[in-house]
Short mmCIF file of C-alpha atoms and ligand atoms in Angstrom, two decimals:
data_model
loop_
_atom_site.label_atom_id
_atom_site.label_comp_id
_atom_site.label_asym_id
_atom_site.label_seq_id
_atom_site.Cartn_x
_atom_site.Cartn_y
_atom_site.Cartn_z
CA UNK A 1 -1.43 -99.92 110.05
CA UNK A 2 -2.80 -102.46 112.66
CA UNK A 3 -6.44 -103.13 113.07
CA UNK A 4 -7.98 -100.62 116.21
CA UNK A 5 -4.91 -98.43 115.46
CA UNK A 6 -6.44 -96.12 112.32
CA UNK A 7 -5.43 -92.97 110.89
CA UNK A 8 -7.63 -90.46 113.74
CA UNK A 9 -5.56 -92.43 116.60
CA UNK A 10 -1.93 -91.70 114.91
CA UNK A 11 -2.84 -88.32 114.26
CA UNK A 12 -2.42 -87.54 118.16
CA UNK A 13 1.51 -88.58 117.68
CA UNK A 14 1.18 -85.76 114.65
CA UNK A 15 -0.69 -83.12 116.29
CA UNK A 16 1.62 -83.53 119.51
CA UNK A 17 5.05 -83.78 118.12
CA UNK A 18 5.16 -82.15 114.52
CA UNK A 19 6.13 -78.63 115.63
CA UNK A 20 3.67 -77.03 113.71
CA UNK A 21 -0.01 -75.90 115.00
CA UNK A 22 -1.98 -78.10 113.30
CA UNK A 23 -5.73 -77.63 114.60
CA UNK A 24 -8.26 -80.27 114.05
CA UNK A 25 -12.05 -78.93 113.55
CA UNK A 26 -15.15 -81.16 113.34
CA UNK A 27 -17.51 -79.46 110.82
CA UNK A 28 -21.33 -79.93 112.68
CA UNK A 29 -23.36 -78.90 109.41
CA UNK A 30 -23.57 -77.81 105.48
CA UNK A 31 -22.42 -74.03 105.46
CA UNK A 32 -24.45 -73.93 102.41
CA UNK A 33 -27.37 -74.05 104.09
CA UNK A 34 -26.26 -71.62 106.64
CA UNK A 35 -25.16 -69.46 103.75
CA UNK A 36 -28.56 -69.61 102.46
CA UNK A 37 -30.04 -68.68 105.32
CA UNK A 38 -27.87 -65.51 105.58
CA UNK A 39 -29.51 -64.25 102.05
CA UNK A 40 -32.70 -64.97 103.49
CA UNK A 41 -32.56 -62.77 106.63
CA UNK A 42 -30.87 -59.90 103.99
CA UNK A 43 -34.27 -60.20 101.69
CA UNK A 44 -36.22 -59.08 104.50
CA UNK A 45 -39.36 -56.08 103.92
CA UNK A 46 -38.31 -52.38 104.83
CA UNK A 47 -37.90 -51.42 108.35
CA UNK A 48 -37.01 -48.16 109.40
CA UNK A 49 -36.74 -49.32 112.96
CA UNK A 50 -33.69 -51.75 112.35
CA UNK A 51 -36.78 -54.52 112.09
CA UNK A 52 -36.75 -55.79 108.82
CA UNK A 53 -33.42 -56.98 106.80
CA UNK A 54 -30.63 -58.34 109.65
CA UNK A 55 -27.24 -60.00 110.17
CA UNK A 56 -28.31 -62.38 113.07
CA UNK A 57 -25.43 -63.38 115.67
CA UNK A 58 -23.84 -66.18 114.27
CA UNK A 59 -23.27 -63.94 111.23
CA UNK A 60 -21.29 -61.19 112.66
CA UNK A 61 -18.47 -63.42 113.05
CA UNK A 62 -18.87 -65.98 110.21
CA UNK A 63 -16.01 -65.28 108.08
CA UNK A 64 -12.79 -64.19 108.14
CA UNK A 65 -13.00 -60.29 107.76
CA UNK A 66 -15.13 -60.54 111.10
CA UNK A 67 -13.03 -62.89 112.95
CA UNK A 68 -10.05 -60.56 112.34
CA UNK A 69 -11.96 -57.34 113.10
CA UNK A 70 -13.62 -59.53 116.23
CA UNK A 71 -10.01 -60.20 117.49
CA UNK A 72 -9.30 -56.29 117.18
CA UNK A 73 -12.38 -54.76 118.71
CA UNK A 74 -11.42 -57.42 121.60
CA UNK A 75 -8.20 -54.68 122.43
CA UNK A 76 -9.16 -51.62 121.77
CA UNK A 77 -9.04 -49.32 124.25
CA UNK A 78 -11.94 -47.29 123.29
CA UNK A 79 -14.27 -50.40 123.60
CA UNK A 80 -13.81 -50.92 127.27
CA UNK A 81 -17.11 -53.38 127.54
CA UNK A 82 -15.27 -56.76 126.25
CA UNK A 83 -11.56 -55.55 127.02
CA UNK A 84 -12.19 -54.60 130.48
CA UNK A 85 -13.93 -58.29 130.64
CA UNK A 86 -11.56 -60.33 128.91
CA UNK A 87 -8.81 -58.53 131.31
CA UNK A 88 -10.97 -59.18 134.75
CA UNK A 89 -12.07 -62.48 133.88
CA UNK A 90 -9.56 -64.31 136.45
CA UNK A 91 -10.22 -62.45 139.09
CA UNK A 92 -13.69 -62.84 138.56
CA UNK A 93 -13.73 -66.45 137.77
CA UNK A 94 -11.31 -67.44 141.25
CA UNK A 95 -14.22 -65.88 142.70
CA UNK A 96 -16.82 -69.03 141.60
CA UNK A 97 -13.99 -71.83 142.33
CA UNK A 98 -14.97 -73.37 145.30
CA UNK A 99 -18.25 -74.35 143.35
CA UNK A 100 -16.21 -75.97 140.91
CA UNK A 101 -13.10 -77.39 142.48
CA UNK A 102 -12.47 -81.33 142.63
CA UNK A 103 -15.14 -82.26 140.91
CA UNK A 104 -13.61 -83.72 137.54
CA UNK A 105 -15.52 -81.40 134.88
CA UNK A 106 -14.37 -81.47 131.16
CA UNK A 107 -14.85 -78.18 129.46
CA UNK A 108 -16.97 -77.04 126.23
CA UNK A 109 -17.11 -73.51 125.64
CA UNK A 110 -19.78 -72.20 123.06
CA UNK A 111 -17.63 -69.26 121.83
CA UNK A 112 -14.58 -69.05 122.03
CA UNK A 113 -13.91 -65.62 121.00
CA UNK A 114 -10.07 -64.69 121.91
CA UNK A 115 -9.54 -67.76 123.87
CA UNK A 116 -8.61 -65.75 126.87
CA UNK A 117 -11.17 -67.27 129.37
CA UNK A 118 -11.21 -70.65 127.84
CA UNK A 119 -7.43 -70.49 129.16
CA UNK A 120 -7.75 -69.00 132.28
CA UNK A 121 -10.93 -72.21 132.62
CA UNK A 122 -8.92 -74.64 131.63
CA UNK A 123 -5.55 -73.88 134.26
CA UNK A 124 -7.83 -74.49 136.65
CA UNK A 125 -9.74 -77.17 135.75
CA UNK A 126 -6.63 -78.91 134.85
CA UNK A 127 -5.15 -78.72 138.72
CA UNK A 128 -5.08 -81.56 141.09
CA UNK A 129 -7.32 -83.28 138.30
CA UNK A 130 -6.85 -87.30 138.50
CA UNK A 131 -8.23 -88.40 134.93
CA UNK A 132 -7.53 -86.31 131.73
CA UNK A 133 -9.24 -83.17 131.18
CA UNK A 134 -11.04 -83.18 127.59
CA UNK A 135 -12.09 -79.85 125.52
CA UNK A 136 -14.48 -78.86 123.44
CA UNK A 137 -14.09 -75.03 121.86
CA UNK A 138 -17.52 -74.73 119.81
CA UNK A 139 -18.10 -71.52 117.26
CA UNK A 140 -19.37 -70.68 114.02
CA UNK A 141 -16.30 -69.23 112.99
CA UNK A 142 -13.47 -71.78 111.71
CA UNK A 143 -10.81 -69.13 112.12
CA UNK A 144 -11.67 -68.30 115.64
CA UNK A 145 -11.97 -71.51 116.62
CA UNK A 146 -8.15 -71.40 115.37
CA UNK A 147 -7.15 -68.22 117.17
CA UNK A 148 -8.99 -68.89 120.20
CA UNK A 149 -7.44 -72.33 120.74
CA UNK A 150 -3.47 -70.99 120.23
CA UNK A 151 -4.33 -68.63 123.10
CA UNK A 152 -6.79 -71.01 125.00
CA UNK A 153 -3.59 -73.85 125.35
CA UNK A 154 -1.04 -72.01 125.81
CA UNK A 155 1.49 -73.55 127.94
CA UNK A 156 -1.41 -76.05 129.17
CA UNK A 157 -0.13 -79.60 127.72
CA UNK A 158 -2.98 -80.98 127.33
CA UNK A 159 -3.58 -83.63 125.32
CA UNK A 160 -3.76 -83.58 121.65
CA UNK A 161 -6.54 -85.76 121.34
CA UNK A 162 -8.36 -84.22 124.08
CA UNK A 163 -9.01 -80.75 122.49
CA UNK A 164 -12.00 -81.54 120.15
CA UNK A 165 -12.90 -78.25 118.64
CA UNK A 166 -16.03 -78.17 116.86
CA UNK A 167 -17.51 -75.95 114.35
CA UNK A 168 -21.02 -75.35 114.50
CA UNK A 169 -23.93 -72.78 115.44
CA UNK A 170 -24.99 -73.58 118.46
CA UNK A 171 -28.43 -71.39 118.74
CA UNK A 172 -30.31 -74.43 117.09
CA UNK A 173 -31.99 -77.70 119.54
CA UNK A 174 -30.96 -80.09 116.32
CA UNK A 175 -27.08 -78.96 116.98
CA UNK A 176 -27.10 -78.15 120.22
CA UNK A 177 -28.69 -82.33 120.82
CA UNK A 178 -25.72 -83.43 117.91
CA UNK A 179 -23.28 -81.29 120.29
CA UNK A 180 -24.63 -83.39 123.14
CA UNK A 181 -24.62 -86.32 122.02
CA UNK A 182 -21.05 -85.81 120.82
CA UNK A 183 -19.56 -85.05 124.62
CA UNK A 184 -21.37 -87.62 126.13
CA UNK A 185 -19.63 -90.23 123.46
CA UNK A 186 -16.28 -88.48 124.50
CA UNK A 187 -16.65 -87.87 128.24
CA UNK A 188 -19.23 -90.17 128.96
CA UNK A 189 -21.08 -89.42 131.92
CA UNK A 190 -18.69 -87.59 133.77
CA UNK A 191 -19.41 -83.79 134.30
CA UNK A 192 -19.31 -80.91 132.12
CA UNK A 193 -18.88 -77.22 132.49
CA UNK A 194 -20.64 -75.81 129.63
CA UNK A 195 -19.84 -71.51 129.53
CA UNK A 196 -21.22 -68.92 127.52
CA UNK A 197 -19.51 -65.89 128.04
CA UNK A 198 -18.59 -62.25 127.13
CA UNK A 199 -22.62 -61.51 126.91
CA UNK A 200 -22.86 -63.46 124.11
CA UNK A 201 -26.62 -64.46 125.17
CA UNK A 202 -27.28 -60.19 124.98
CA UNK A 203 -27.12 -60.71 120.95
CA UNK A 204 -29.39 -63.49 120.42
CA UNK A 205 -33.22 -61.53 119.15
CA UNK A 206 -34.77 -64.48 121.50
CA UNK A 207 -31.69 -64.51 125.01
CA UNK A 208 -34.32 -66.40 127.01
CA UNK A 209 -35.73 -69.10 123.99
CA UNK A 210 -31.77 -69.57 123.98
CA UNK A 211 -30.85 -69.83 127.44
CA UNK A 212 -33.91 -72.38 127.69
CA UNK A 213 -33.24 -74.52 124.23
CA UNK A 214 -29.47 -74.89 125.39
CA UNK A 215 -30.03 -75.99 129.38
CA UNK A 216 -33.04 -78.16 127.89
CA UNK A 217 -30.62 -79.63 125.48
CA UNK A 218 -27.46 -79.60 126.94
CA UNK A 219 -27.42 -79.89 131.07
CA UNK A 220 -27.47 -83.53 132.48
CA UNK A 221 -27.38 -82.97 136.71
CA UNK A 222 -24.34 -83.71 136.90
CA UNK A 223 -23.19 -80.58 134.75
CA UNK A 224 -23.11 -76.94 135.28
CA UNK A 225 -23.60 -74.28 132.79
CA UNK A 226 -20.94 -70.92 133.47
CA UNK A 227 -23.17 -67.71 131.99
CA UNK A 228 -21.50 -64.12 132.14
CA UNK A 229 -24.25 -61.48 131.51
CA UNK A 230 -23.43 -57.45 130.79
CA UNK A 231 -25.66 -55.84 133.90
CA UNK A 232 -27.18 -52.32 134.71
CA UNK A 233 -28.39 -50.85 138.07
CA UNK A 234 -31.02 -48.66 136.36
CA UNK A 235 -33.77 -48.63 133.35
CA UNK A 236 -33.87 -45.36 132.34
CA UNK A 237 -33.30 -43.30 129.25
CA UNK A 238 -29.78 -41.93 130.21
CA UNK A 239 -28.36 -45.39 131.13
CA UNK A 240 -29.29 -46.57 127.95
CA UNK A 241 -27.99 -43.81 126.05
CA UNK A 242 -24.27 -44.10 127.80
CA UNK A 243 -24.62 -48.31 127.03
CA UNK A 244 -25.17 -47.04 123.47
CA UNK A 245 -22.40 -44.92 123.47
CA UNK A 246 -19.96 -47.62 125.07
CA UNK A 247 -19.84 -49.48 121.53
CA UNK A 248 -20.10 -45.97 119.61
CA UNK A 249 -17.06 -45.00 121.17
CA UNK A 250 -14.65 -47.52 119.16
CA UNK A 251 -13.56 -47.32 115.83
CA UNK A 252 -12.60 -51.22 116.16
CA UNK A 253 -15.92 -51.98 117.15
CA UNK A 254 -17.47 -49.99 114.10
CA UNK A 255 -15.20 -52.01 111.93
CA UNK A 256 -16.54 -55.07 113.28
CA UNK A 257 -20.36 -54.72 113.24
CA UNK A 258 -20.00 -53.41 109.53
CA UNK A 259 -17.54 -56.36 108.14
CA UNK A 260 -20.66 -58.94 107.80
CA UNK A 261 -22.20 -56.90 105.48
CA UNK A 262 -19.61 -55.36 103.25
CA UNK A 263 -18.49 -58.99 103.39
CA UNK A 264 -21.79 -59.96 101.91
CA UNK A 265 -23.15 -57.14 100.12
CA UNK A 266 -21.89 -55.09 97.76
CA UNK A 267 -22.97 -51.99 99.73
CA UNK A 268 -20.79 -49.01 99.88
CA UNK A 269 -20.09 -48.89 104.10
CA UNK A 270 -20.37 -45.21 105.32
CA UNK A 271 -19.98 -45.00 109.22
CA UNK A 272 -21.91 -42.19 109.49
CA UNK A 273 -25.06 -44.52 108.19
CA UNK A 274 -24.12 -46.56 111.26
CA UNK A 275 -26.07 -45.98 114.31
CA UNK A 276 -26.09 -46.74 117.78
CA UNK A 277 -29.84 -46.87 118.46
CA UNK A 278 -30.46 -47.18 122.79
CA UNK A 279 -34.11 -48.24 124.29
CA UNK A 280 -35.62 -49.98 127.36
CA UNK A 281 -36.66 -53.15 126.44
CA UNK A 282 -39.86 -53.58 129.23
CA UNK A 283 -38.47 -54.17 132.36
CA UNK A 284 -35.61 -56.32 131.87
CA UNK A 285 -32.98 -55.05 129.86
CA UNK A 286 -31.12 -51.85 128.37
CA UNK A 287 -31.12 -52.76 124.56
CA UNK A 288 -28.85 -51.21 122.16
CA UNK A 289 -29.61 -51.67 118.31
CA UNK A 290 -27.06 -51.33 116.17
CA UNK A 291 -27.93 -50.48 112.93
CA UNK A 292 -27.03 -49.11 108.86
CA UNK A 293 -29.72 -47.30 107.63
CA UNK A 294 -29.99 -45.83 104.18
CA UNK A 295 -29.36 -42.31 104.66
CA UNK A 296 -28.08 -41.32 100.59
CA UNK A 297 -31.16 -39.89 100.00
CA UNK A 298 -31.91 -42.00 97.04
CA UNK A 299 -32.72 -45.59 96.74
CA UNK A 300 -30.02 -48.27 96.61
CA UNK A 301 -29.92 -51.84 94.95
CA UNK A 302 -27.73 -54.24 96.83
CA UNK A 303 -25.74 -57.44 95.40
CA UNK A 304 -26.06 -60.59 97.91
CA UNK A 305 -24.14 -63.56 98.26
CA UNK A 306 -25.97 -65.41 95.24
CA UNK A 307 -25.48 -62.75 93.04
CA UNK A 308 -29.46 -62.04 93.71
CA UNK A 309 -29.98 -58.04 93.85
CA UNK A 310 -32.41 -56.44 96.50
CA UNK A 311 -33.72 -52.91 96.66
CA UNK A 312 -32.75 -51.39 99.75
CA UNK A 313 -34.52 -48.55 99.80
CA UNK A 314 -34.04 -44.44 101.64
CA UNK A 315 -34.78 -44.95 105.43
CA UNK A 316 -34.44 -48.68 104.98
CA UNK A 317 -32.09 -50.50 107.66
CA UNK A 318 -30.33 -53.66 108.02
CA UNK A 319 -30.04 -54.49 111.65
CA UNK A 320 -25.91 -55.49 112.32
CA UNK A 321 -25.99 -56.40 116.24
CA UNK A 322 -28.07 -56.16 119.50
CA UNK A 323 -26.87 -56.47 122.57
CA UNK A 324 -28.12 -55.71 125.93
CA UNK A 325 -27.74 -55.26 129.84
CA UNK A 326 -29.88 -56.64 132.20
CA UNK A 327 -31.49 -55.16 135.19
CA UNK A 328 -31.66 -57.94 138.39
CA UNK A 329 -35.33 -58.27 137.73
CA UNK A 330 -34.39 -59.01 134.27
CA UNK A 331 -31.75 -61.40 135.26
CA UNK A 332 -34.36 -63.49 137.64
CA UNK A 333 -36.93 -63.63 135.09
CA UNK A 334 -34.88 -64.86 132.24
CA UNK A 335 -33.30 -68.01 134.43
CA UNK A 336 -36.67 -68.67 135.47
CA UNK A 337 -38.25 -68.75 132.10
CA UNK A 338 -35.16 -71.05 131.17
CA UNK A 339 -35.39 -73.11 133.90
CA UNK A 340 -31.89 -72.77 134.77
CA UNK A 341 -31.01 -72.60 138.70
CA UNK A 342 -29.05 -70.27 140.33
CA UNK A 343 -25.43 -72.16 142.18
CA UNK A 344 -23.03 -69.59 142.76
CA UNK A 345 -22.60 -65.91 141.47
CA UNK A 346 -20.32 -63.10 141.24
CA UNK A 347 -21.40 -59.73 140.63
CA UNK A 348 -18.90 -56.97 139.43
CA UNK A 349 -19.07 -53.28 139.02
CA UNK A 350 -22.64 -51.97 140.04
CA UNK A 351 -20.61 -49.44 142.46
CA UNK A 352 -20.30 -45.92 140.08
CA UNK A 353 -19.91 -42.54 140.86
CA UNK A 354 -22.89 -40.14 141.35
CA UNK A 355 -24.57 -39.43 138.10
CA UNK A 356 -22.67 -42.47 135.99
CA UNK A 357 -24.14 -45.29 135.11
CA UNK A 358 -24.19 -48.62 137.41
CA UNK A 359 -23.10 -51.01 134.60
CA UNK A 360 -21.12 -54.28 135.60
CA UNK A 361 -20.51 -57.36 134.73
CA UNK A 362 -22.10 -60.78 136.44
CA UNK A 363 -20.54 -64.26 136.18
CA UNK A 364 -23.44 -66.87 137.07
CA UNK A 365 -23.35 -70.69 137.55
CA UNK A 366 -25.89 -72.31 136.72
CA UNK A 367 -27.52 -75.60 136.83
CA UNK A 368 -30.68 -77.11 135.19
CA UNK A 369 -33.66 -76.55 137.97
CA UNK A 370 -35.59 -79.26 135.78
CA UNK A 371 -36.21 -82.37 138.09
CA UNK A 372 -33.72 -85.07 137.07
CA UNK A 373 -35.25 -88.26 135.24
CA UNK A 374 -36.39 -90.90 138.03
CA UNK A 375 -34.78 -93.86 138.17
CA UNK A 376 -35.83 -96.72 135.89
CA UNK A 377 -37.89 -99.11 138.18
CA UNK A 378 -36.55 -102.40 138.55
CA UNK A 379 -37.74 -105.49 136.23
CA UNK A 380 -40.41 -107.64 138.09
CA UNK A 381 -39.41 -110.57 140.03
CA UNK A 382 -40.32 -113.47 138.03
CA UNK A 383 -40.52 -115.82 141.42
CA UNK A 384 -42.93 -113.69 143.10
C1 SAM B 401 -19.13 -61.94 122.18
S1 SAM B 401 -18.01 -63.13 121.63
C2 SAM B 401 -17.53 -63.83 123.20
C3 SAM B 401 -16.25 -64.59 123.13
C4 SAM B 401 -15.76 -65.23 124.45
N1 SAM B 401 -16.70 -66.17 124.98
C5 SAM B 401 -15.45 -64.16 125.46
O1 SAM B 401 -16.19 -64.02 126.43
O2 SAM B 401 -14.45 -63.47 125.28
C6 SAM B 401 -19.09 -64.33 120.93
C7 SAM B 401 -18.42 -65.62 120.43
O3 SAM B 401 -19.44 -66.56 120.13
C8 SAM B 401 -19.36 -66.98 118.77
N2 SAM B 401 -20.76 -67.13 118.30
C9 SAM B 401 -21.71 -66.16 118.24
N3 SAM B 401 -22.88 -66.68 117.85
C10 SAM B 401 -22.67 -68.02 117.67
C11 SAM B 401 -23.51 -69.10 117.27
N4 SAM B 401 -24.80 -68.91 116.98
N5 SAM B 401 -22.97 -70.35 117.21
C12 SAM B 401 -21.64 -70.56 117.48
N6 SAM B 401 -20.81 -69.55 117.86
C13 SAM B 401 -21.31 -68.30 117.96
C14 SAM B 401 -18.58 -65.89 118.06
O4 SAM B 401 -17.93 -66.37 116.91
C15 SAM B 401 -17.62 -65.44 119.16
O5 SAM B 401 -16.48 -66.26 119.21
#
């Protein structure tokens, strides 16, 4: 091997030319710790309100099990929320492309999911380009960073050594500063579209501390930020009853929300301890809690992780997802609060017809609205 030519630089000949799908993955932090955190949130007091003991985003598609069931749910055609927006994310995104067009932007997406959109991004970010187009899939899930990126490159050619996926939970400043700091080092300061899609921001307990830490954190001027948000034209009981039902609907869907914790637990998974639980959360958001609650009539004792046992009492619950939709007054107030600007939107599917409810879909670019740093003032002139 010659010097400046080391093992990381041949592997591009290896990854390109092998024949077999080899997928490189940069591991961002100790999955211990992670792992320990996981028991933690499980360990929490009785809540009969889905408030106590919880499965927090990242979680629902840690391992395998959920990956798989993820990929499922994605098809179903009793789940229409993330089919029908995996299936009218083209159309949708050609609708936001003369924002984007010709200006050079490398692509990280913070989950990848399916891989569908990342591909449908990446085509197009990849035509007329002059320099090489780098990406970076990001997830807490090793498998779906796998799955994701056989779909996401399909028939793309891009570069080997270009497609830097990266494991790691990106709902933290420390990784979300590491992530940073590793795309500046690859694409220097050329600009970066940064997406969070599918409503992914709907599941986080704290959307808006999120949507702030990771334009904070993340967005340099020069890069944009692509958010697609679940939306509803009314905040009223019914509307949040028929979101609720939406995810009820699919048998796919159940299977995914319950594989973190029979993954995890040793709990015995009925669905009919599953529920589907809708509210109004002020006046910015239909919220849907999805929750297993204790309903045996008897107390239970549950097995976690580190072979540690918990009592999980009658009536207790352990909260498996949230998600929500956002009213427009919700939707203002949350870019506000995360100081994230407005460039170009497309709104989809607020049209219904009389008496169903006006849930759609909106895909947002956005920038940071923080002022960019000033210019470093020049040294003195020493002859003046
Ligand atoms: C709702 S899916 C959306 C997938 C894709 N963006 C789409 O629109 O089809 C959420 C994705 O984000 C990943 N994810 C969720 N929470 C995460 C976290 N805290 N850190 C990293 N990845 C996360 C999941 O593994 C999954 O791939």
């Amino acid at each position: 091997m010659t010097e400046g030519e080391g093992a990381l630089h041949r592997l591009d000949g290896v990854l390109s030319t092998s024949g077999y799908f080899w997928t490189l993955c940069l591991v961002g932090e100790d999955q211990s710790e992670k792992f320990s955190r996981l028991t933690s949130e499980l360990r929490a007091p009785f809540s009969a309100t889905g408030d106590g003991k919880r499965i927090s985003s990242g979680f629902s598609y840690w391992g395998v099990e959920s990956t798989v069931a993820w990929l499922h749910a994605c098809s179903d055609l009793f789940y229409p929320v993330m089919r029908a927006s995996i299936e009218s994310f083209p159309h949708r995104w050609s609708q936001l492309l003369p924002s984007v067009t010709g200006q050079g932007f490398h692509y990280v997406s913070l989950g990848t999911g399916t891989g569908h959109k990342d591909h449908t991004v990446l085509e197009t970010l990849q035509r007329g380009r002059a320099g090489e187009l780098c990406y970076v899939p990001v997830d807490v899930s090793p498998e779906m960073l796998r799955q994701g990126q056989r779909e996401a490159l399909r028939g793309l050619g891009l570069r080997a050594s270009n497609v830097v996926p990266v494991q790691l939970d990106f709902a933290g400043a420390r990784n979300a500063r590491r992530l940073r700091r590793l795309v500046e080092e690859l694409v220097g300061d050329e600009p970066v579209l940064y997406a969070l899609a599918g409503n992914t921001l709907a599941n986080f307990e704290s959307d808006t501390g999120l949507l702030a830490m990771l334009v904070r954190e993340l967005l340099r001027p020069q890069d944009r930020f692509l958010l697609e948000v679940a939306t509803t034209g009314a905040l009223d009981e019914p509307s949040a009853l028929a979101a609720a039902q939406e995810y009820q609907a699919s048998p796919r869907f159940g299977e995914f929300v319950t594989s973190a914790v029979m993954q995890y637990t040793d709990l015995h998974i009925d669905m009919d301890s599953v529920s589907f639980e809708p509210a109004v959360e002020d006046d910015r958001a239909l919220m849907v809690k999805v929750v297993y609650r204790n309903r045996t009539g008897a107390p239970l004792r549950l097995t976690l992780p580190d072979r540690s046992r918990i009592d999980f009492p009658e009536s207790d619950t352990i909260r498996l997802l949230i998600t929500r939709k956002y009213a427009e007054q919700g939707l203002v107030k949350l870019l506000g609060d995360a100081r994230a600007q407005e460039v170009d939107r497309y709104r989809s599917g607020s049209h219904a017809g009389y008496g169903e409810p006006r849930f759609g879909m909106d895909l947002m670019l956005l920038r940071s609205a923080a002022p960019a740093p000033a210019a470093a003032p020049p040294p003195p002139n020493p002859f003046t």
